[in-house]
mmCIF file of C-alpha atoms and ligand atoms in Angstrom:
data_model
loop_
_atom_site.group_PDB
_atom_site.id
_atom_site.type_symbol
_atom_site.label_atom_id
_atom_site.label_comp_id
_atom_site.label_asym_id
_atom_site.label_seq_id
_atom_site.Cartn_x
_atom_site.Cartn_y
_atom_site.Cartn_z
ATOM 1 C CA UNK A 1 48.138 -23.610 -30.473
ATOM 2 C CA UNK A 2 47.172 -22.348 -33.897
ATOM 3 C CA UNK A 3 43.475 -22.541 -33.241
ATOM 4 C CA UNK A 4 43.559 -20.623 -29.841
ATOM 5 C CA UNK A 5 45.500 -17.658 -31.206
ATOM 6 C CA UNK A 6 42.257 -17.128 -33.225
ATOM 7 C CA UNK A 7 40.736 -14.032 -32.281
ATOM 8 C CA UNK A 8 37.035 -15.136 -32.116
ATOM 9 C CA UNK A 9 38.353 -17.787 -29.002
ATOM 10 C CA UNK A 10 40.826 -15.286 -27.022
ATOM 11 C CA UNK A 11 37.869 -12.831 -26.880
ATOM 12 C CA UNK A 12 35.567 -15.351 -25.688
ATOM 13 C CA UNK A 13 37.935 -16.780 -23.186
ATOM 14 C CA UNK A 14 38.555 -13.047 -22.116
ATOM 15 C CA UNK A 15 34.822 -12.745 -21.220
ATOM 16 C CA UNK A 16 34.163 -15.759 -19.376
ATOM 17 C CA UNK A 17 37.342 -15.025 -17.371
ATOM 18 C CA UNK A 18 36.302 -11.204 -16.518
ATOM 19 C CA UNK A 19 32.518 -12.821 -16.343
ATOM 20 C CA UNK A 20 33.852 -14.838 -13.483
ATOM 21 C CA UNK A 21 36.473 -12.849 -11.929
ATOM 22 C CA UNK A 22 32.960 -10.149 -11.390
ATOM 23 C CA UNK A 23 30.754 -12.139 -10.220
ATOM 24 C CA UNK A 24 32.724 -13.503 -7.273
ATOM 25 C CA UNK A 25 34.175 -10.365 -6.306
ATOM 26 C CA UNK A 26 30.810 -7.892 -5.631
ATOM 27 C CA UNK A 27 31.819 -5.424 -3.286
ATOM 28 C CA UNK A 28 28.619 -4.116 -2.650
ATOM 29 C CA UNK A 29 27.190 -0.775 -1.072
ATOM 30 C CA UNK A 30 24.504 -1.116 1.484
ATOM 31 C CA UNK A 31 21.717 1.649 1.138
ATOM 32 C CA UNK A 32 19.953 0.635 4.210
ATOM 33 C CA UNK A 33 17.256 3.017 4.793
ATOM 34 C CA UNK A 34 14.486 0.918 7.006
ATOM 35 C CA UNK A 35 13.501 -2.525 8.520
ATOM 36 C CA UNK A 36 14.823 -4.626 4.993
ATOM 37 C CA UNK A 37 18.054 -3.831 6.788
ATOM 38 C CA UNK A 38 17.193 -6.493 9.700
ATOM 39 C CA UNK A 39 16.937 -8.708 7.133
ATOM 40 C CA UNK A 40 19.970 -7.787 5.336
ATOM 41 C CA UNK A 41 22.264 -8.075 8.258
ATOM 42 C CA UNK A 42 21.182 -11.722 9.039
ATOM 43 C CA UNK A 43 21.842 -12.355 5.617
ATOM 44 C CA UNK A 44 25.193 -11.193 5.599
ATOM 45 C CA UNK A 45 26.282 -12.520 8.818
ATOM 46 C CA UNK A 46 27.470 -15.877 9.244
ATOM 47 C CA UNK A 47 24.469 -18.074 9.509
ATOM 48 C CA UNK A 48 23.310 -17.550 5.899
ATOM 49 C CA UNK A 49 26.588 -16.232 5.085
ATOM 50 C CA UNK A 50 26.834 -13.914 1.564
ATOM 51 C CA UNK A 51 30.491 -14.035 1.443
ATOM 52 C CA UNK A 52 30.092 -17.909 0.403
ATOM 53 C CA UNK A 53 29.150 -15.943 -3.182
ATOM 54 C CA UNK A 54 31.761 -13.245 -3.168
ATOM 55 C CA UNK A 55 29.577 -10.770 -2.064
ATOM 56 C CA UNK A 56 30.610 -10.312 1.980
ATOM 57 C CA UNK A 57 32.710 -6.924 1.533
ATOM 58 C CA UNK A 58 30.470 -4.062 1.878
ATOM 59 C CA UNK A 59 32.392 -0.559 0.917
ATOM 60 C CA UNK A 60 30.624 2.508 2.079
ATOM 61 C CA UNK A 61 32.342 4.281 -0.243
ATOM 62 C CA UNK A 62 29.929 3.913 -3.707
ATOM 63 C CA UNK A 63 33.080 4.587 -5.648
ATOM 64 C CA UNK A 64 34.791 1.407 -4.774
ATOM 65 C CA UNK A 65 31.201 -0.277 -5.000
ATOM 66 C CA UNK A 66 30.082 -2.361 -8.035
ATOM 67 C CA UNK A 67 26.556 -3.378 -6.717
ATOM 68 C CA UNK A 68 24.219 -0.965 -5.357
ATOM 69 C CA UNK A 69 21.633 -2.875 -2.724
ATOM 70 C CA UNK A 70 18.359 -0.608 -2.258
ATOM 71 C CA UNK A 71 17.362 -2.032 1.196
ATOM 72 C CA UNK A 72 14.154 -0.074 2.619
ATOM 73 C CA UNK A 73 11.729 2.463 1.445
ATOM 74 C CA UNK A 74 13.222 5.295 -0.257
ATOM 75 C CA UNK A 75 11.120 8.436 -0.138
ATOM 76 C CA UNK A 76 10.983 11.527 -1.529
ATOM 77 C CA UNK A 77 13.627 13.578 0.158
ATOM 78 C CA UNK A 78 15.631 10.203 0.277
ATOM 79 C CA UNK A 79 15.483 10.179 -3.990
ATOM 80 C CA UNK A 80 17.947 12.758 -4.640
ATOM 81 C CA UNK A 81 20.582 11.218 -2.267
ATOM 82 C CA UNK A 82 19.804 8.017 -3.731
ATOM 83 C CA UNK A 83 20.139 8.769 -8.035
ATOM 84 C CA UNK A 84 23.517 11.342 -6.377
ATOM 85 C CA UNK A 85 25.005 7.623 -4.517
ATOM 86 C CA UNK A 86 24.262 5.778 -7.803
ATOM 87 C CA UNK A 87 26.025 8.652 -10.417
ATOM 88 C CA UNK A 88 28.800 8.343 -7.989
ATOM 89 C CA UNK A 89 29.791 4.671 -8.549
ATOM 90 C CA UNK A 90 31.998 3.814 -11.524
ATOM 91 C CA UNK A 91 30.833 1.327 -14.081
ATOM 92 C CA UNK A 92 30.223 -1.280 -14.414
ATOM 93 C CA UNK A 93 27.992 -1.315 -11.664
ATOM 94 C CA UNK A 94 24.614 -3.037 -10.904
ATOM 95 C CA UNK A 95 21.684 -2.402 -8.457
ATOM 96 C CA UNK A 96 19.698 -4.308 -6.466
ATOM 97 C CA UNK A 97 15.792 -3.454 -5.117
ATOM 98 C CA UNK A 98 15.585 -5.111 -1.788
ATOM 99 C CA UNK A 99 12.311 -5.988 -0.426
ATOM 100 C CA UNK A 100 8.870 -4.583 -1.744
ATOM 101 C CA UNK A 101 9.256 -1.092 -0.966
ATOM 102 C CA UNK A 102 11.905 -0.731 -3.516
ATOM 103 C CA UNK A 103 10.235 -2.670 -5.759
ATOM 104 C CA UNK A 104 6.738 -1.111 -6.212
ATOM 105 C CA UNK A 105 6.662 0.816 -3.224
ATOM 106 C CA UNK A 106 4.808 -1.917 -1.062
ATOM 107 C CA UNK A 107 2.363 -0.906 0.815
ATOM 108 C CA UNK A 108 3.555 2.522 1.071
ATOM 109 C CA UNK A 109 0.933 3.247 -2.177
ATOM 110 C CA UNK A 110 0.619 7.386 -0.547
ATOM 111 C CA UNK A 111 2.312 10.960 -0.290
ATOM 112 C CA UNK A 112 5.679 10.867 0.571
ATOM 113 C CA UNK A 113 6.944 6.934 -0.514
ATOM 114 C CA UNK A 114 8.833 6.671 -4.113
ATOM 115 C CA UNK A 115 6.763 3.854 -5.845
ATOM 116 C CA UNK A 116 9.746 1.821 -6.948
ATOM 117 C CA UNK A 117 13.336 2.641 -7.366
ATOM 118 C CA UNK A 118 12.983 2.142 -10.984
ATOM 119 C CA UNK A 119 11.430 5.329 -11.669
ATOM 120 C CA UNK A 120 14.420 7.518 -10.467
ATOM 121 C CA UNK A 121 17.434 4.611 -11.190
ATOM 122 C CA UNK A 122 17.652 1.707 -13.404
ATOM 123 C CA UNK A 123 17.475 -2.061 -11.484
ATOM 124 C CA UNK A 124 18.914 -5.116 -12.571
ATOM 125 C CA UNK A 125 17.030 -6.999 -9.901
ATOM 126 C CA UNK A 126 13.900 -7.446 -8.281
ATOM 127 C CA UNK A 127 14.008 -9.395 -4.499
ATOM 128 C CA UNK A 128 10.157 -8.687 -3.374
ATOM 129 C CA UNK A 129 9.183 -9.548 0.030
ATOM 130 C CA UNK A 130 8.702 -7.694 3.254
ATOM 131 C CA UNK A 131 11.000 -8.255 4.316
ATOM 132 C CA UNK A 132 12.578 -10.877 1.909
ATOM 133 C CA UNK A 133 13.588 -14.061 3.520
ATOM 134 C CA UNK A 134 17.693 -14.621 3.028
ATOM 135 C CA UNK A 135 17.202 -17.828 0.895
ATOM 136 C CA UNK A 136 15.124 -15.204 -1.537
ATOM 137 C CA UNK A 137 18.409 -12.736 -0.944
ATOM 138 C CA UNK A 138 20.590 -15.778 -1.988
ATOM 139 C CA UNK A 139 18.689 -16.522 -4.673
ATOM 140 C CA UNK A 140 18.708 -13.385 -6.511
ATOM 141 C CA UNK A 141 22.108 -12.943 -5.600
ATOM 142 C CA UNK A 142 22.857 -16.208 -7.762
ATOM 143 C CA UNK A 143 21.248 -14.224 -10.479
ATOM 144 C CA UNK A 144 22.789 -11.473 -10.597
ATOM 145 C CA UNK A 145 25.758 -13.634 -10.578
ATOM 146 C CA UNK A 146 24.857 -15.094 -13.834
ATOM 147 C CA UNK A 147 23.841 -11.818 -15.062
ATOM 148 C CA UNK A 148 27.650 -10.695 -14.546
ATOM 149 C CA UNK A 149 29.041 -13.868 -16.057
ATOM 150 C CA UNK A 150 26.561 -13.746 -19.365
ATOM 151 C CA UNK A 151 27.735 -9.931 -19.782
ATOM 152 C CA UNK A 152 31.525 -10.398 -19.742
ATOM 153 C CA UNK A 153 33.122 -7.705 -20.654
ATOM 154 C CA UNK A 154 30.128 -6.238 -22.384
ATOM 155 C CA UNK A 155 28.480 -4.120 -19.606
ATOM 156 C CA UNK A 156 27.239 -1.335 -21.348
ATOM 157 C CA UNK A 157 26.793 1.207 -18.802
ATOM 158 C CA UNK B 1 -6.322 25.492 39.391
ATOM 159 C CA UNK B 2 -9.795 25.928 39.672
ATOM 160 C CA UNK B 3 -8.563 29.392 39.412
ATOM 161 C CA UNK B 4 -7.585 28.886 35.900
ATOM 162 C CA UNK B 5 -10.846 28.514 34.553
ATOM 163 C CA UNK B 6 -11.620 31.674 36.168
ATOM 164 C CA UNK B 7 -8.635 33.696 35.176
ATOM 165 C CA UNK B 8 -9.505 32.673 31.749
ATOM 166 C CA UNK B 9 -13.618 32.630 31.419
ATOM 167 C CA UNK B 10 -13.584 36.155 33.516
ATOM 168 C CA UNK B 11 -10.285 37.759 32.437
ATOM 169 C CA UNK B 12 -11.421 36.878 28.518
ATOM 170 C CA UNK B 13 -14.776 37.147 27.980
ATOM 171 C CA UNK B 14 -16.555 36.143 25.120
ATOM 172 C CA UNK B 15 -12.923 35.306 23.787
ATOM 173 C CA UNK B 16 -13.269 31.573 25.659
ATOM 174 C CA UNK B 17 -15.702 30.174 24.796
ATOM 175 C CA UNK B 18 -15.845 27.067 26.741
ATOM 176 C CA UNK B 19 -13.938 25.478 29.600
ATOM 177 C CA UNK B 20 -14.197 21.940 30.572
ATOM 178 C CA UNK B 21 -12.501 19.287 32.713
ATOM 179 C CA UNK B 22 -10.396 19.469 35.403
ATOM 180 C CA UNK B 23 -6.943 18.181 37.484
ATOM 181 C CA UNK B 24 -4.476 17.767 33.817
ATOM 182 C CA UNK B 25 -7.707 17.108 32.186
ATOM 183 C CA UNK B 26 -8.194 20.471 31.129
ATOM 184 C CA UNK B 27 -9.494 21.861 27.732
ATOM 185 C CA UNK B 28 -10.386 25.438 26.989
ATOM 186 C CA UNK B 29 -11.964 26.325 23.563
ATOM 187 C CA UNK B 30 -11.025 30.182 22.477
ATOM 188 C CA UNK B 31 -11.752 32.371 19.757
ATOM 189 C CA UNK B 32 -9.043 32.400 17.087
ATOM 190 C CA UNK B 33 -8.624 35.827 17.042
ATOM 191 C CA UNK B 34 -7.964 35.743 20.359
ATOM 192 C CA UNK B 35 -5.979 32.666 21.079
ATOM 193 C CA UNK B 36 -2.727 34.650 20.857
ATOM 194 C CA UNK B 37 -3.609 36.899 23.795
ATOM 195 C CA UNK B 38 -4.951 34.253 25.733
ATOM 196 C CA UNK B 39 -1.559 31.946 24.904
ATOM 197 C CA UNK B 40 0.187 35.043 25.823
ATOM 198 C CA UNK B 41 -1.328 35.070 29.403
ATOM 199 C CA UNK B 42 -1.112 30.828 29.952
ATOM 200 C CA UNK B 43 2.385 31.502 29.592
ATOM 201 C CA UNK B 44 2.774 34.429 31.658
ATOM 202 C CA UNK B 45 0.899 32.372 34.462
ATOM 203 C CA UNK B 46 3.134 29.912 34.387
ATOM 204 C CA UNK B 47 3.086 27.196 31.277
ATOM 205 C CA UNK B 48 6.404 27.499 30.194
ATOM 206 C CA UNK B 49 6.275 24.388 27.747
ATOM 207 C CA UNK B 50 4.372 24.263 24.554
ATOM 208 C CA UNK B 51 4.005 20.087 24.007
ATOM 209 C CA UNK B 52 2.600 20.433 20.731
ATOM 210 C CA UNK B 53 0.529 22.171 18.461
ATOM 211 C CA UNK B 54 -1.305 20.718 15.524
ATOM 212 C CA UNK B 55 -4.652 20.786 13.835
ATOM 213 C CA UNK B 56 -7.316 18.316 12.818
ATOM 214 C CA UNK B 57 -9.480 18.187 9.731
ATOM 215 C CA UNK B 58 -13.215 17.652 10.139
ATOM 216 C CA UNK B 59 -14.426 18.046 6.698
ATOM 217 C CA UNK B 60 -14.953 14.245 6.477
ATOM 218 C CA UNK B 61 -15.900 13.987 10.265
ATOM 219 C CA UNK B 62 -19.141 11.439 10.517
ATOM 220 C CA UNK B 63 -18.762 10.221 6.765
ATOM 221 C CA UNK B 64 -18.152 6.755 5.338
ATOM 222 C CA UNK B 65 -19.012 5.000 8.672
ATOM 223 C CA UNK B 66 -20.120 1.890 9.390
ATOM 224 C CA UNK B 67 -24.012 0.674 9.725
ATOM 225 C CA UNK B 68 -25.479 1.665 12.728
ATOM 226 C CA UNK B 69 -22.535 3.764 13.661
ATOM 227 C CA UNK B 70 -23.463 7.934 13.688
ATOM 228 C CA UNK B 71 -21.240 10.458 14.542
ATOM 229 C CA UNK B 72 -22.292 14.714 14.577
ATOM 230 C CA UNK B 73 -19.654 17.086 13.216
ATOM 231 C CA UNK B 74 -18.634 18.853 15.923
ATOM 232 C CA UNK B 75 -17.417 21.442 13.500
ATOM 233 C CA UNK B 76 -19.416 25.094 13.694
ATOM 234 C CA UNK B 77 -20.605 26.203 10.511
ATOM 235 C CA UNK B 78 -17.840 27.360 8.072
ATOM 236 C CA UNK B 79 -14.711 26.000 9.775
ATOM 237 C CA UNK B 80 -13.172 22.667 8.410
ATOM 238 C CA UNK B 81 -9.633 22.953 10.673
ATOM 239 C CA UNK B 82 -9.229 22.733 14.447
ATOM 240 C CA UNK B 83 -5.983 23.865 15.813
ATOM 241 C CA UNK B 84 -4.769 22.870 19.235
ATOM 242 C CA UNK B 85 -1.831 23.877 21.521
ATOM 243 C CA UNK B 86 -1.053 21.428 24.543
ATOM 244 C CA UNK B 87 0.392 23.535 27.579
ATOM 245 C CA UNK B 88 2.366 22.292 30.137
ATOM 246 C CA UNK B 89 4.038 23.876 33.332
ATOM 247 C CA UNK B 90 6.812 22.337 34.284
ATOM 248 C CA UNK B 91 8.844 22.828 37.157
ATOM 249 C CA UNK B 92 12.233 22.923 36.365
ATOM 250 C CA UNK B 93 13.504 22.758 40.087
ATOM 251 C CA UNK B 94 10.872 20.062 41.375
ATOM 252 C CA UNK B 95 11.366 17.758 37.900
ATOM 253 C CA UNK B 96 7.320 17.885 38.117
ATOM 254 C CA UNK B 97 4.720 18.508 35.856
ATOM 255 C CA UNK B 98 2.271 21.145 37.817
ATOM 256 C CA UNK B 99 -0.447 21.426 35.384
ATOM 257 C CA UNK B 100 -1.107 20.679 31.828
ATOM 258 C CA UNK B 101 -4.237 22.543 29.350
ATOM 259 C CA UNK B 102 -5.257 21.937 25.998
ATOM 260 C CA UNK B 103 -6.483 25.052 24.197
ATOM 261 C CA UNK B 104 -8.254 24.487 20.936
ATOM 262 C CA UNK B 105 -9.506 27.156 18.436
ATOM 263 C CA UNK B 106 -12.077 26.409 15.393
ATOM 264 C CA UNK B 107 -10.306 28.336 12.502
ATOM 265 C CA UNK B 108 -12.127 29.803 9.204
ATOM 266 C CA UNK B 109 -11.153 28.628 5.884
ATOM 267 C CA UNK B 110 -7.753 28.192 6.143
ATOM 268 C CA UNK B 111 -6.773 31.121 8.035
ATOM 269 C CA UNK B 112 -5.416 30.565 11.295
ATOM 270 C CA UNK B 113 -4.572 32.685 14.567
ATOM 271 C CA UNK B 114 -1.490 34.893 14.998
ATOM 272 C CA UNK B 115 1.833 32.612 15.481
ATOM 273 C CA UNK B 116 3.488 32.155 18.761
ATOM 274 C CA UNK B 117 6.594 31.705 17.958
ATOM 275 C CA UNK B 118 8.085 34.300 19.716
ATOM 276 C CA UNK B 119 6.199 32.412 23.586
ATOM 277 C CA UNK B 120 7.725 28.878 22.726
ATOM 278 C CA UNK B 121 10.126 28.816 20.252
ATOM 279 C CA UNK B 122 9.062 25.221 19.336
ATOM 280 C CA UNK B 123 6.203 26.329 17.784
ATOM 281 C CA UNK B 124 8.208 27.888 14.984
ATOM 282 C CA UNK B 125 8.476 24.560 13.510
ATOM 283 C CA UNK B 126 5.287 23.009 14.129
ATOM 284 C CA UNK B 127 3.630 26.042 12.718
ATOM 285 C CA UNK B 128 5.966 24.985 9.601
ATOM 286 C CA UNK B 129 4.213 21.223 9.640
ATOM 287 C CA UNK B 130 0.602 22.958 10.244
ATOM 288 C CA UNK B 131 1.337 24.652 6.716
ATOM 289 C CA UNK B 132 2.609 21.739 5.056
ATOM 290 C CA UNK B 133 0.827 19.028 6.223
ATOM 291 C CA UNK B 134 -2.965 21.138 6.318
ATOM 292 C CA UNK B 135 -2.501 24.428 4.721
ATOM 293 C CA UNK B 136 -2.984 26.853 7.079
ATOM 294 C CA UNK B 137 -1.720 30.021 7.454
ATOM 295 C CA UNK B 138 -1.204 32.378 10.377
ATOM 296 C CA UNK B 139 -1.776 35.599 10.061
ATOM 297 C CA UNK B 140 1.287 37.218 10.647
ATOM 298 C CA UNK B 141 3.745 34.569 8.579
ATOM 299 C CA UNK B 142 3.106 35.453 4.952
ATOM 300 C CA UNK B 143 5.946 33.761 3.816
ATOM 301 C CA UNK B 144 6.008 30.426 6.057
ATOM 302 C CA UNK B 145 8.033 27.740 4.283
ATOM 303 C CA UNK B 146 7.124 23.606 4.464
ATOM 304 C CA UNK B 147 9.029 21.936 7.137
ATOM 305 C CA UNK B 148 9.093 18.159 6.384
ATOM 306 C CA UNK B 149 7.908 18.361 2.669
ATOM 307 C CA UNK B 150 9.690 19.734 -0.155
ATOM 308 C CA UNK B 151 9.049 23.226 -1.833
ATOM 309 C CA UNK B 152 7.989 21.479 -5.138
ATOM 310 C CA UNK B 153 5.288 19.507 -3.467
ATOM 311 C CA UNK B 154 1.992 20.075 -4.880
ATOM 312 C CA UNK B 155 -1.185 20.161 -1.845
ATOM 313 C CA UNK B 156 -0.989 19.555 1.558
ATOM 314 C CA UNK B 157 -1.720 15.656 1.856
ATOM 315 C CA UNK B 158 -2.973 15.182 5.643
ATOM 316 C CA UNK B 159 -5.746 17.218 4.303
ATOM 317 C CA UNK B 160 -8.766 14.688 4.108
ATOM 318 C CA UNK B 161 -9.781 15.488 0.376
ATOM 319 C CA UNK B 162 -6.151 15.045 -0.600
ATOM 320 C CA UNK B 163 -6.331 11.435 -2.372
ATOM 321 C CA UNK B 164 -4.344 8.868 -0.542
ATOM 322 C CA UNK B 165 -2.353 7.817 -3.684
ATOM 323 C CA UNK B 166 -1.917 10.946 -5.585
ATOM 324 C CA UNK B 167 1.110 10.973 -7.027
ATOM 325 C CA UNK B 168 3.865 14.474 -7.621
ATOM 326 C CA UNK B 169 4.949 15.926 -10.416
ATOM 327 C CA UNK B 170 7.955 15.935 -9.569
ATOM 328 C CA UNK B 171 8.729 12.229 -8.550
ATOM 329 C CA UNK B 172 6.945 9.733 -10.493
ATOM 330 C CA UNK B 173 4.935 7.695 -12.176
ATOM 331 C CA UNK B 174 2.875 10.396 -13.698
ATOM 332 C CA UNK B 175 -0.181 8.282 -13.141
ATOM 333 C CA UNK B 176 -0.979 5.576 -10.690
ATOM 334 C CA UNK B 177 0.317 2.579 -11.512
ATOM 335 C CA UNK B 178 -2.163 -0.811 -11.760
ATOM 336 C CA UNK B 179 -1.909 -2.318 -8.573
ATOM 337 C CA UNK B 180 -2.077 -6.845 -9.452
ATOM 338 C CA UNK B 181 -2.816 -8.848 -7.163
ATOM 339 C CA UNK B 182 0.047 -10.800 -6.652
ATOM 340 C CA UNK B 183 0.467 -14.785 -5.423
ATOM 341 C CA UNK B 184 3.010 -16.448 -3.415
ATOM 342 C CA UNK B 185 4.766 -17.756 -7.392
ATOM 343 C CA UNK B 186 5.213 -14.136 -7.840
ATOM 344 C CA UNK B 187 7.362 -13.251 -4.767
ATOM 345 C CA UNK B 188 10.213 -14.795 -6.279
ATOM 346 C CA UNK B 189 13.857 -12.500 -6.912
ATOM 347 C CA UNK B 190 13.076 -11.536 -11.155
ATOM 348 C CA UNK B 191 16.146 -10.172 -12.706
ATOM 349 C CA UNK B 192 16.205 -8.178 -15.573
ATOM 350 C CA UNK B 193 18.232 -9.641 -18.637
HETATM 351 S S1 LIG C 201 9.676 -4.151 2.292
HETATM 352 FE FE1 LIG C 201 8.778 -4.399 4.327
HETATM 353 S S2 LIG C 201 10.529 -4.900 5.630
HETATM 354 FE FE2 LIG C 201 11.340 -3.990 3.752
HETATM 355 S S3 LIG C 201 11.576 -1.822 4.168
HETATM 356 FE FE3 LIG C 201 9.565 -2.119 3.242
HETATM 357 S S4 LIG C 201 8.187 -2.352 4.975
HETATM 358 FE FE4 LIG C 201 10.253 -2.680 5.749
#
């Protein structure tokens, strides 16, 4: 009993417990904008089934959302809307750049496509592909997860 | 509707300058400082529906082709834009279409023909996505604003010297990004720590 009341283990116990509690409870917000959203949709739906990770509530409200999923090209007169949906969700709060035309702008490389949601917001991670399988989806939704779990109580944002 | 091509060739001159085709096939070629008046008249006979109206570049017609292949620009000396206006009549009561006509005009420099707006209404709009997808101007809109494009957009990109991947001030990256070429390892989820 002596050594837990420490402060250097409560803190860490803290973390890991808020770490946890995060990362199975992503309520996400969909920003479905083009054909990733197929994609997206079988993903969430029972066959590959996101809610196995926490992740199956989607809020269309950004303010009750803690992950923001990018899912299709974003272009120019999309960007504004975009950056205004990502001011309006309360920290913490992480995003997501589904498929390559979030990424880099896939093949998109011309006038009116934004090439890569990192040059108007900031992304925590990358899912290339066009569209990305699910298993990829799944994937970098597991890393996310240990993203949130790493960062505790720590998030920064 | 043989009678068409003589309404227009006879009633207008030197203003038409061709007339070919026939049945919904039909394709007269105007001056542009007269395609209002003739536009004017089409509708008056009876082409109550403006389908569309949009213009073509030609300053690259014929280039970059492939061995063996030639093309001729049709493009008369001094004009880079064609515009063209699709007419159709419809009638309302029948649910039929009773005649269609494509009217196209070789413009100079950028300056195109008087607007129509006030014959078809539609062609308030496309007149917008003439100016902000090629650049030109008709001669009674001074102030015409960009339809699908934003007012800070630098160019008018379905021009053909407008480079494919030129990127706006505006929205980012300042300069073209190196493309790699990527492998299969790469198209894995990357997170950033
Ligand atoms: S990455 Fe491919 S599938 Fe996804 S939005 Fe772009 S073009 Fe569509």
């Amino acid at each position: 009993m002596e050594e837990l009341t420490t402060p250097g283990v409560l803190t860490s116990q803290l973390d890991a417990a808020v770490g946890w509690a995060r990362k199975y409870s992503i309520f996400q917000y969909p920003f479905v904008t083009a054909c990733c959203g197929m994609e997206y949709m079988a993903t969430a739906s029972s066959h590959y089934d996101m809610d196995r990770f926490g992740a199956g509530f989607p809020r269309f409200s950004p303010r009750q959302a803690d992950v923001l999923f990018v899912v299709g090209t974003i272009s120019h007169k999309m960007a504004p809307v975009l950056k205004r949906i990502y001011d309006q969700m309360t920290s913490p709060k992480w995003v997501v750049a589904f498929g390559v035309c979030t990424c880099t702008g896939g093949f998109y490389d011309d006038y009116s496509t934004v090439q890569g949601i990192d040059t108007i917001i900031p992304v925590d991670l990358y899912i290339p592909g066009c569209p990305p399988r699910p298993e990829a989806v799944l994937q970098g939704l597991m890393m996310l997860q240990e993203k949130i779990q790493k960062q505790g109580r720590t998030v920064a944002k | 509707m043989s009678g068409l091509r003589d309404a227009l060739t006879k009633g207008f001159g030197d203003a038409v300058l061709s007339f070919e085709g026939e049945g919904r096939d039909q394709a007269a070629l105007v001056k542009p400082e007269a395609a209002r008046d003739v536009l004017r008249a089409l509708k008056d006979s009876g082409f109550n529906m403006l389908v569309d109206l949009t213009a073509v570049d030609f300053s690259r017609y014929g280039q970059d082709l492939p061995p063996g292949v030639t093309a001729t620009n049709p493009a008369p000396e001094g004009s880079r834009f064609r515009l063209t206006y699709r007419l159709m009549k419809l009638g309302a009561t029948e649910g039929l279409v009773l005649g269609r006509l494509a009217v196209h005009c070789w413009i100079v420099d950028d300056r195109g023909p008087a607007s129509v707006k006030d014959l078809w209404p539609n062609a308030d709009w496309l007149e917008r996505e003439i100016w902000d997808m090629f650049g030109v101007k008709f001669s009674d809109r001074p102030g015409i604003k960009r339809l699908l494009l934003y007012e800070e957009f630098v160019g008018h990109p379905l021009r053909k010297d407008y480079p494919i991947n030129k990127r706006q001030p505006l929205i980012g990256p300042k300069d073209e990004r190196p493309r790699e070429r990527l492998t299969g390892a790469d198209l894995r989820p990357r997170i950033v720590p």
